[in-house]
CSV table of C-alpha atoms in Angstrom, one decimal:
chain,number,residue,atom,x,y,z
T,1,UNK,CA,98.8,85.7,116.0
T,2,UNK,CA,96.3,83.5,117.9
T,3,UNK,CA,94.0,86.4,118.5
T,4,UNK,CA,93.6,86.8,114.8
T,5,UNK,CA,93.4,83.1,114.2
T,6,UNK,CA,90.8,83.2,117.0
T,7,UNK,CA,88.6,86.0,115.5
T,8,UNK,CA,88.7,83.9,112.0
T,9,UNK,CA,85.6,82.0,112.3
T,10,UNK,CA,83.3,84.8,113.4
T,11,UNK,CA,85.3,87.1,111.0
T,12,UNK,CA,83.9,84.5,108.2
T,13,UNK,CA,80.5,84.0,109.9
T,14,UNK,CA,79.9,87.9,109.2
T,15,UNK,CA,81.4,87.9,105.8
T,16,UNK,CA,79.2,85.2,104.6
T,17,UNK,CA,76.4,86.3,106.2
T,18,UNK,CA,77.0,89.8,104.3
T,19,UNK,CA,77.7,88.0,101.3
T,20,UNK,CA,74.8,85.9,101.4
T,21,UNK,CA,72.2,88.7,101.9
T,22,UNK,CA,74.0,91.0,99.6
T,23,UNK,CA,73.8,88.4,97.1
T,24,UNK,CA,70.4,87.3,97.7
T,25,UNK,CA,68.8,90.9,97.0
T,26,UNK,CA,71.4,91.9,94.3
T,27,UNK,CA,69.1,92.4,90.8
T,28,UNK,CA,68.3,90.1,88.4
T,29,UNK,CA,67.2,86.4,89.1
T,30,UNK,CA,68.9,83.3,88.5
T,31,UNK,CA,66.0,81.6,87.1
T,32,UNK,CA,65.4,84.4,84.6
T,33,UNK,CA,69.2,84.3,83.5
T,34,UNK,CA,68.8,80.6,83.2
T,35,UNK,CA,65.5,80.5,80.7
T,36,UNK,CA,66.2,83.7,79.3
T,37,UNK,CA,64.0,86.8,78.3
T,38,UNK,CA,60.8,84.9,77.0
T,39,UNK,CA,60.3,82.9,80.0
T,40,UNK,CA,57.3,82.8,81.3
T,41,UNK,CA,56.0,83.9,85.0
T,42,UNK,CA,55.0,80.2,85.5
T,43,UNK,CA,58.4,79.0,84.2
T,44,UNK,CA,60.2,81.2,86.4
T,45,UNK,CA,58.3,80.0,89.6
T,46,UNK,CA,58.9,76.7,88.7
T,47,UNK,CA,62.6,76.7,88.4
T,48,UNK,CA,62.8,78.7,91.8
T,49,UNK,CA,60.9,76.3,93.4
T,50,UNK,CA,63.5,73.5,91.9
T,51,UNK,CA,66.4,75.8,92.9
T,52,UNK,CA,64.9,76.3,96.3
T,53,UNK,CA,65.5,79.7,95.9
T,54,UNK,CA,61.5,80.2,97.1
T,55,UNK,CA,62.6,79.1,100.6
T,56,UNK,CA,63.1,81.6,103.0
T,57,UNK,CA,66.7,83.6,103.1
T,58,UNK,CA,67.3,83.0,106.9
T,59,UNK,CA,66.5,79.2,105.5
T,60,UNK,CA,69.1,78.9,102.8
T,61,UNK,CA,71.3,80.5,104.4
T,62,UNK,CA,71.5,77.8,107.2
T,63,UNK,CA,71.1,75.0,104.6
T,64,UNK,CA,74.3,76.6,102.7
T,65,UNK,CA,76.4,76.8,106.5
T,66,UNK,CA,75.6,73.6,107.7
T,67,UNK,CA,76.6,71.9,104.4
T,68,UNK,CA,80.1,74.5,104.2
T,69,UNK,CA,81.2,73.2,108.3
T,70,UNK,CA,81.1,69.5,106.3
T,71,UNK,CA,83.2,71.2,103.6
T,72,UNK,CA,80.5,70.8,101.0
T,73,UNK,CA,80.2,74.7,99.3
T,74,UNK,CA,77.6,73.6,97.0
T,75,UNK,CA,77.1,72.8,93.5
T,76,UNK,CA,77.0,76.3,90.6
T,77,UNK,CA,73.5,77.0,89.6
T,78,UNK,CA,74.4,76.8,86.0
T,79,UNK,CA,77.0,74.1,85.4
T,80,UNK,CA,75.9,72.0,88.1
T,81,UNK,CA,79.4,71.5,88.8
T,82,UNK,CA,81.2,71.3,92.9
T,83,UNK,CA,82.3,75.0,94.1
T,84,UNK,CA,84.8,72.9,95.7
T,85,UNK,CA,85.9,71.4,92.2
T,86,UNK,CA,85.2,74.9,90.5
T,87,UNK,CA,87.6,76.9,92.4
T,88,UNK,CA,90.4,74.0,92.9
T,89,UNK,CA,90.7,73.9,89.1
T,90,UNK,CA,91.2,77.8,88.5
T,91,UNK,CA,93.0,78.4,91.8
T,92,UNK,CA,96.6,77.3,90.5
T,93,UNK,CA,96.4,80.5,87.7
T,94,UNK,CA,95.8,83.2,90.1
T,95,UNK,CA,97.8,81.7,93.3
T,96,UNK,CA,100.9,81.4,89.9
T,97,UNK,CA,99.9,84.9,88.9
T,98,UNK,CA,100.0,86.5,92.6
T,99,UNK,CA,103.3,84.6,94.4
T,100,UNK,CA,105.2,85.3,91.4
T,101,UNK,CA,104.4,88.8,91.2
T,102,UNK,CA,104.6,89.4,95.2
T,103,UNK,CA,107.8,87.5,95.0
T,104,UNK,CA,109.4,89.7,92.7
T,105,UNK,CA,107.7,93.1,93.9
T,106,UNK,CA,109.5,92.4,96.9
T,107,UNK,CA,112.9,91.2,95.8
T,108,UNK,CA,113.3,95.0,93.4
T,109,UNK,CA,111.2,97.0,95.1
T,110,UNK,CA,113.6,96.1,98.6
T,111,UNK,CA,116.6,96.0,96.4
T,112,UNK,CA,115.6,99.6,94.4
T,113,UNK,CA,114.6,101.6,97.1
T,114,UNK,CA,117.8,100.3,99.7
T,115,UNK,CA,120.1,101.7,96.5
T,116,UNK,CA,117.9,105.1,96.2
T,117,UNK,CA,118.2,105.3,100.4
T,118,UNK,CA,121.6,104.7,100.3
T,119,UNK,CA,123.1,106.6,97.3
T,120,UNK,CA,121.0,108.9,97.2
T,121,UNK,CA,121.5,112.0,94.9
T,122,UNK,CA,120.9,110.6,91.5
T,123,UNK,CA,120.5,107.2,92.0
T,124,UNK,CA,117.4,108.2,94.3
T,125,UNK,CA,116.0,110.5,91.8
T,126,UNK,CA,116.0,107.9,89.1
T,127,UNK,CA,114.3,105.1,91.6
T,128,UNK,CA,111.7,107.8,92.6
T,129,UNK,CA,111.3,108.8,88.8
T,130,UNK,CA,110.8,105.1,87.7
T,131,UNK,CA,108.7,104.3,90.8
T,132,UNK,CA,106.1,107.1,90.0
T,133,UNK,CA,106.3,106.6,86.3
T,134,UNK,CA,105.1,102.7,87.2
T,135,UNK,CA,102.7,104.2,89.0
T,136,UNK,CA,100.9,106.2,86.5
T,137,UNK,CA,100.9,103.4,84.0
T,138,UNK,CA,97.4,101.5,84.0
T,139,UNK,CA,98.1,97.8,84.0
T,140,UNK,CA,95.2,96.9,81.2
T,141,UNK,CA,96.9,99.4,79.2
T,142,UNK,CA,100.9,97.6,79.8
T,143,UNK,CA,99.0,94.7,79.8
T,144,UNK,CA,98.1,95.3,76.1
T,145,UNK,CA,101.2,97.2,74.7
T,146,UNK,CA,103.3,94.0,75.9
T,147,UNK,CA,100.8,91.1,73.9
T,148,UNK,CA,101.4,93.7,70.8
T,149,UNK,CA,105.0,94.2,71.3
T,150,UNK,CA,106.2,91.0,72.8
T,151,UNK,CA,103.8,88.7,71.7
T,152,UNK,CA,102.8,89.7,68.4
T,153,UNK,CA,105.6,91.5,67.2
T,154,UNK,CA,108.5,89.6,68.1
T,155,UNK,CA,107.1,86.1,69.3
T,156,UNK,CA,108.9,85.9,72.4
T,157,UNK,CA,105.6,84.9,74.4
T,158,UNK,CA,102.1,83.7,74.1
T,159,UNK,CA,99.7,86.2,74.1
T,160,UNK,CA,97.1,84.3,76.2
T,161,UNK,CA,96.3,81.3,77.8
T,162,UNK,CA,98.1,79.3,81.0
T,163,UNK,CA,100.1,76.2,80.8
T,164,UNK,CA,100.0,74.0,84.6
T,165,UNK,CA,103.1,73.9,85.9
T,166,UNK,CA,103.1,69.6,85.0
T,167,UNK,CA,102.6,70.4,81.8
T,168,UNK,CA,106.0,72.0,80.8
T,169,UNK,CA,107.7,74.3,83.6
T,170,UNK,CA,109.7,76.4,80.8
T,171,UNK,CA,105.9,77.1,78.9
T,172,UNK,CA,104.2,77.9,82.6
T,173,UNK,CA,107.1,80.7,82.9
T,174,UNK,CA,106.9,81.9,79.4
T,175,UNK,CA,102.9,82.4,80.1
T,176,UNK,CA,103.1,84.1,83.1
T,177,UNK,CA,105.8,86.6,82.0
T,178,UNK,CA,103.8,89.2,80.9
T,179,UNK,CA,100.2,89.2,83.2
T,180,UNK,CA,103.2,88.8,85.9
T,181,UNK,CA,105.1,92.1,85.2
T,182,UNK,CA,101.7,94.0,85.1
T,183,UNK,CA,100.3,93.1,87.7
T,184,UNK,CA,104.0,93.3,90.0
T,185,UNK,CA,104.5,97.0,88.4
T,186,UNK,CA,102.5,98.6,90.8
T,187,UNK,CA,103.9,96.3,93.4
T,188,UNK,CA,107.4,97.3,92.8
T,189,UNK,CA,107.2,101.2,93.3
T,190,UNK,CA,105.1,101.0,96.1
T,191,UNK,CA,107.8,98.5,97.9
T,192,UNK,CA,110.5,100.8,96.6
T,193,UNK,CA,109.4,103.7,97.9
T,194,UNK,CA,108.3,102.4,101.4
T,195,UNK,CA,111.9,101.1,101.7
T,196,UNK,CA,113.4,104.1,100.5
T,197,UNK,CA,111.0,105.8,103.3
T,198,UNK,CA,111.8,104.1,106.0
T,199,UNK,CA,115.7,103.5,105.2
T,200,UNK,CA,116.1,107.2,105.4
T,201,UNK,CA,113.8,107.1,108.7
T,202,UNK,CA,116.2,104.5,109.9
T,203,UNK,CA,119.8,106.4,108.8
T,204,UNK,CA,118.6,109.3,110.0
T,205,UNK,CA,117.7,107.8,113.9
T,206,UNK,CA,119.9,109.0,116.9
T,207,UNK,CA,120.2,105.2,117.5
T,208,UNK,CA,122.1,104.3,114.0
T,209,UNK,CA,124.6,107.2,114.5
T,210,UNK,CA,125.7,106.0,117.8
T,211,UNK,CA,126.4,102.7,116.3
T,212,UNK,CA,128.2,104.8,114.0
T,213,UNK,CA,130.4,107.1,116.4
T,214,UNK,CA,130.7,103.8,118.3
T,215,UNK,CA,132.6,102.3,115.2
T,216,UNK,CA,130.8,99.9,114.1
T,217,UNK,CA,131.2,98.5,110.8
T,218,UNK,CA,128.6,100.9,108.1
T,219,UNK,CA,127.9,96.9,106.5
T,220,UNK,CA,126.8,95.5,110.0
T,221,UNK,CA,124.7,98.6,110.5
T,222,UNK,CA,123.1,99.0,107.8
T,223,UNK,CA,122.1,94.9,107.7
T,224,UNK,CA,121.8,94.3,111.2
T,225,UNK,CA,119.8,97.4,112.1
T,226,UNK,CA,118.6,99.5,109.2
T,227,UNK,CA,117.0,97.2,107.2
T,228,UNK,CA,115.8,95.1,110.0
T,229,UNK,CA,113.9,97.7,111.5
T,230,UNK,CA,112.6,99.3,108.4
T,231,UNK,CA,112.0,95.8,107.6
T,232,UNK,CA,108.9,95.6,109.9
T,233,UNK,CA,106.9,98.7,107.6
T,234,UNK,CA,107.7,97.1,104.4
T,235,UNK,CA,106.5,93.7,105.6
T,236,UNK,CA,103.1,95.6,106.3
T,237,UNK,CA,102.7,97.2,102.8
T,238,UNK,CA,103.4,93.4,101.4
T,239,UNK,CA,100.6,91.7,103.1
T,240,UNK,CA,98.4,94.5,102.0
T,241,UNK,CA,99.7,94.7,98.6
T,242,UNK,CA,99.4,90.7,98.4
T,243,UNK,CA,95.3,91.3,98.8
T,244,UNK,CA,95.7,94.0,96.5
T,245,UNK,CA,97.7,92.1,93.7
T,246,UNK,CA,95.1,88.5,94.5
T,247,UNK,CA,92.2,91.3,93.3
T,248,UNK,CA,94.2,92.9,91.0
T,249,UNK,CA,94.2,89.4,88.9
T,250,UNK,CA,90.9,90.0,88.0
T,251,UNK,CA,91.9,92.2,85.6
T,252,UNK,CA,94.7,90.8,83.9
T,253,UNK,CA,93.2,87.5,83.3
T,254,UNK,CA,90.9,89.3,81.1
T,255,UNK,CA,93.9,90.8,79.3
T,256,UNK,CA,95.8,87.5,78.7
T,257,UNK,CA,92.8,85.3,78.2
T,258,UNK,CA,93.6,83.0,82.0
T,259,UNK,CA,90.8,81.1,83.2
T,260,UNK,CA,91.6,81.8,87.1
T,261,UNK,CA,89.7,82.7,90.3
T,262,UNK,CA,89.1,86.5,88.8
T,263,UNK,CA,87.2,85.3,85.4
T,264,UNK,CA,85.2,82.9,87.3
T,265,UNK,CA,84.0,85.3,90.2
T,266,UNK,CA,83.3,87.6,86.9
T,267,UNK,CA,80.8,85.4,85.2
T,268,UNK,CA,79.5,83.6,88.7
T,269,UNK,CA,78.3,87.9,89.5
T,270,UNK,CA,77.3,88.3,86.2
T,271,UNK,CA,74.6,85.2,85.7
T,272,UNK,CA,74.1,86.4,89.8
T,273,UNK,CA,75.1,82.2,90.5
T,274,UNK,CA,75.3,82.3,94.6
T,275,UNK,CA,76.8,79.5,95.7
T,276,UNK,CA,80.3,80.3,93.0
T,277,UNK,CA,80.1,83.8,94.8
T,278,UNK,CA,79.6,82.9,98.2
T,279,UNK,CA,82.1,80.4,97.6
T,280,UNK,CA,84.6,82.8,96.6
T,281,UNK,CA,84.4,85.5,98.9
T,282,UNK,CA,84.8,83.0,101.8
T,283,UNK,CA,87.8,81.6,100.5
T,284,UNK,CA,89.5,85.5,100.1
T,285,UNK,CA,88.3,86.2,102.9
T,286,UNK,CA,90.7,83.2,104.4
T,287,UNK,CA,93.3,83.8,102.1
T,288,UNK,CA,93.4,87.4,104.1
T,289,UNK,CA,93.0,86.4,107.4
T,290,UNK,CA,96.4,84.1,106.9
T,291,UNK,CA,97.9,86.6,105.3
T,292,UNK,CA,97.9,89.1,107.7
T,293,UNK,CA,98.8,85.8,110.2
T,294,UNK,CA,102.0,85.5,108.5
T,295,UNK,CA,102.8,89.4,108.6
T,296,UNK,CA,102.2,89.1,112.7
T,297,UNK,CA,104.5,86.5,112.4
T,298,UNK,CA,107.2,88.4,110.0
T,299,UNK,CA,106.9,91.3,111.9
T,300,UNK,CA,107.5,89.6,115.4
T,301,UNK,CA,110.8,87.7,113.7
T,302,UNK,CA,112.0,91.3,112.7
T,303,UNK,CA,111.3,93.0,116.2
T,304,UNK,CA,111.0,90.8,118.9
T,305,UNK,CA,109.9,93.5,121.1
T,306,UNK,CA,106.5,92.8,119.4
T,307,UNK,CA,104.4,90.5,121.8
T,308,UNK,CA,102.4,87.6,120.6
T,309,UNK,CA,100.1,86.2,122.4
């Protein structure tokens, strides 16, 4: 775990250099999205000039770095408005929409596929059938058969829109029951699977049916050994299914109208506003870099043949 903690801050370095340069040369110009189609040549130099976006790359770039090691990401081009304060305010909706959904990826995709790997027969064949058939659904399309179903047809939820948690806990449920599901469907039959996977793997080892022959209790194997040691693949698949799900917001904010991280790195790339992008991709890029921290951690709690230096 340190080593990943220690390669963090030239991990970022490179990711905001990237990200910087990337964005720099990307089409269109901010000044020309500001004014508009009719501006003028002169216009357009001007409001560089005031943006000090007619300073040299290597330049801003420096000027951005040295202001983000005093914790100051910069202000958006358009709105004038804190990065800081931009992404504090929207990070709530897609941190709600993510945990949520991880948490209950995990708790029935474990649960479905340790039933499929230990039934098996039909039970299995149902879990695999539901898991693929989760699979094959698009999550824009669920997305917008729930709001017409659930939503408009019978009332039972709001069809858009985020209530804060302060605001009334029973309403911040009730608005992230639906964008939750859709974006966790995916989730859940890719955990259910991998457990079913690597229970069978596990079942199946020379080292479980000694414990077996040996009499020990089938409970105390199958908690104490099977899923412990098929815990240590599906606690992989999670952290990378947690960056998967914190992108796969994007989407569904879209769907249900939620003004989160995903719709603002949207419109930030779309009026090409720098400092709300480079802002962004810094702060995934940390939310990753923890992430996988936490999975060396996980992983070391569940074996502890695995070193950690």
């Amino acid at each position: 775990m340190s080593r990943r903690l220690l390669s963090a801050v030239p991990l970022l370095l490179v990711v905001s250099v990237l990200s910087f340069v990337l964005g720099s040369f990307a089409p269109g110009n901010v000044a020309e999205s500001m004014l508009g189609e009719g501006a003028t040549p002169q216009a357009v130099a001007k409001l560089n000039h005031q943006l000090g976006l007619d300073q040299p790359l290597l330049q801003r770039y420096w000027d951005w770095l040295s202001a983000a090691f005093r914790g100051d990401l910069g202000s958006s081009t358009f709105s004038g408005q804190s990065v800081t304060s931009l992404i504090s305010d929207r990070l709530p909706v897609t941190l709600s929409l993510t945990v949520l959904a991880l948490v209950i990826s995990i708790v029935i995709g474990v649960a479905a596929g340790a039933v499929g790997a230990i039934f098996g027969g039909v039970v299995a064949r149902i879990t695999d059938s539901v898991s693929v058939l989760m699979l094959s659904i698009p999550n824009f399309w669920l997305g917008t058969v729930m709001i017409a179903v659930f939503a408009v047809q019978f009332r039972l939820f709001p069809a858009s829109g985020y209530v804060p948690f302060g605001n009334s806990p029973s309403a911040w449920i009730s608005s992230l029951v639906m964008p939750v599901f859709c974006i966790a469907a995916v989730a859940i039959a890719t955990i259910a699977m991998n457990t079913r996977s690597a229970m069978l793997a596990a079942l199946r080892s020379d080292f479980v049916r000694s414990l077996r022959a040996n009499g020990i209790p089938a409970r105390s194997v199958l908690f104490k050994h099977v899923l412990r040691n098929a815990g240590g693949l599906v606690m992989t698949i999670v952290s990378m299914l947690f960056v998967g799900l914190l992108g796969g917001t994007v989407l569904m904010e879209q769907v249900f109208g939620m003004a989160g991280l995903g719709s603002l790195a949207t419109s930030a790339t779309n009026q090409h506003d720098l400092p709300v992008v480079q802002g962004l991709v810094v702060l995934y890029t940390l939310i990753v870099i923890v992430v996988f921290a936490l999975n060396d951690v996980a992983l070391a709690y569940l074996n502890p043949k695995v070193v950690m230096s």
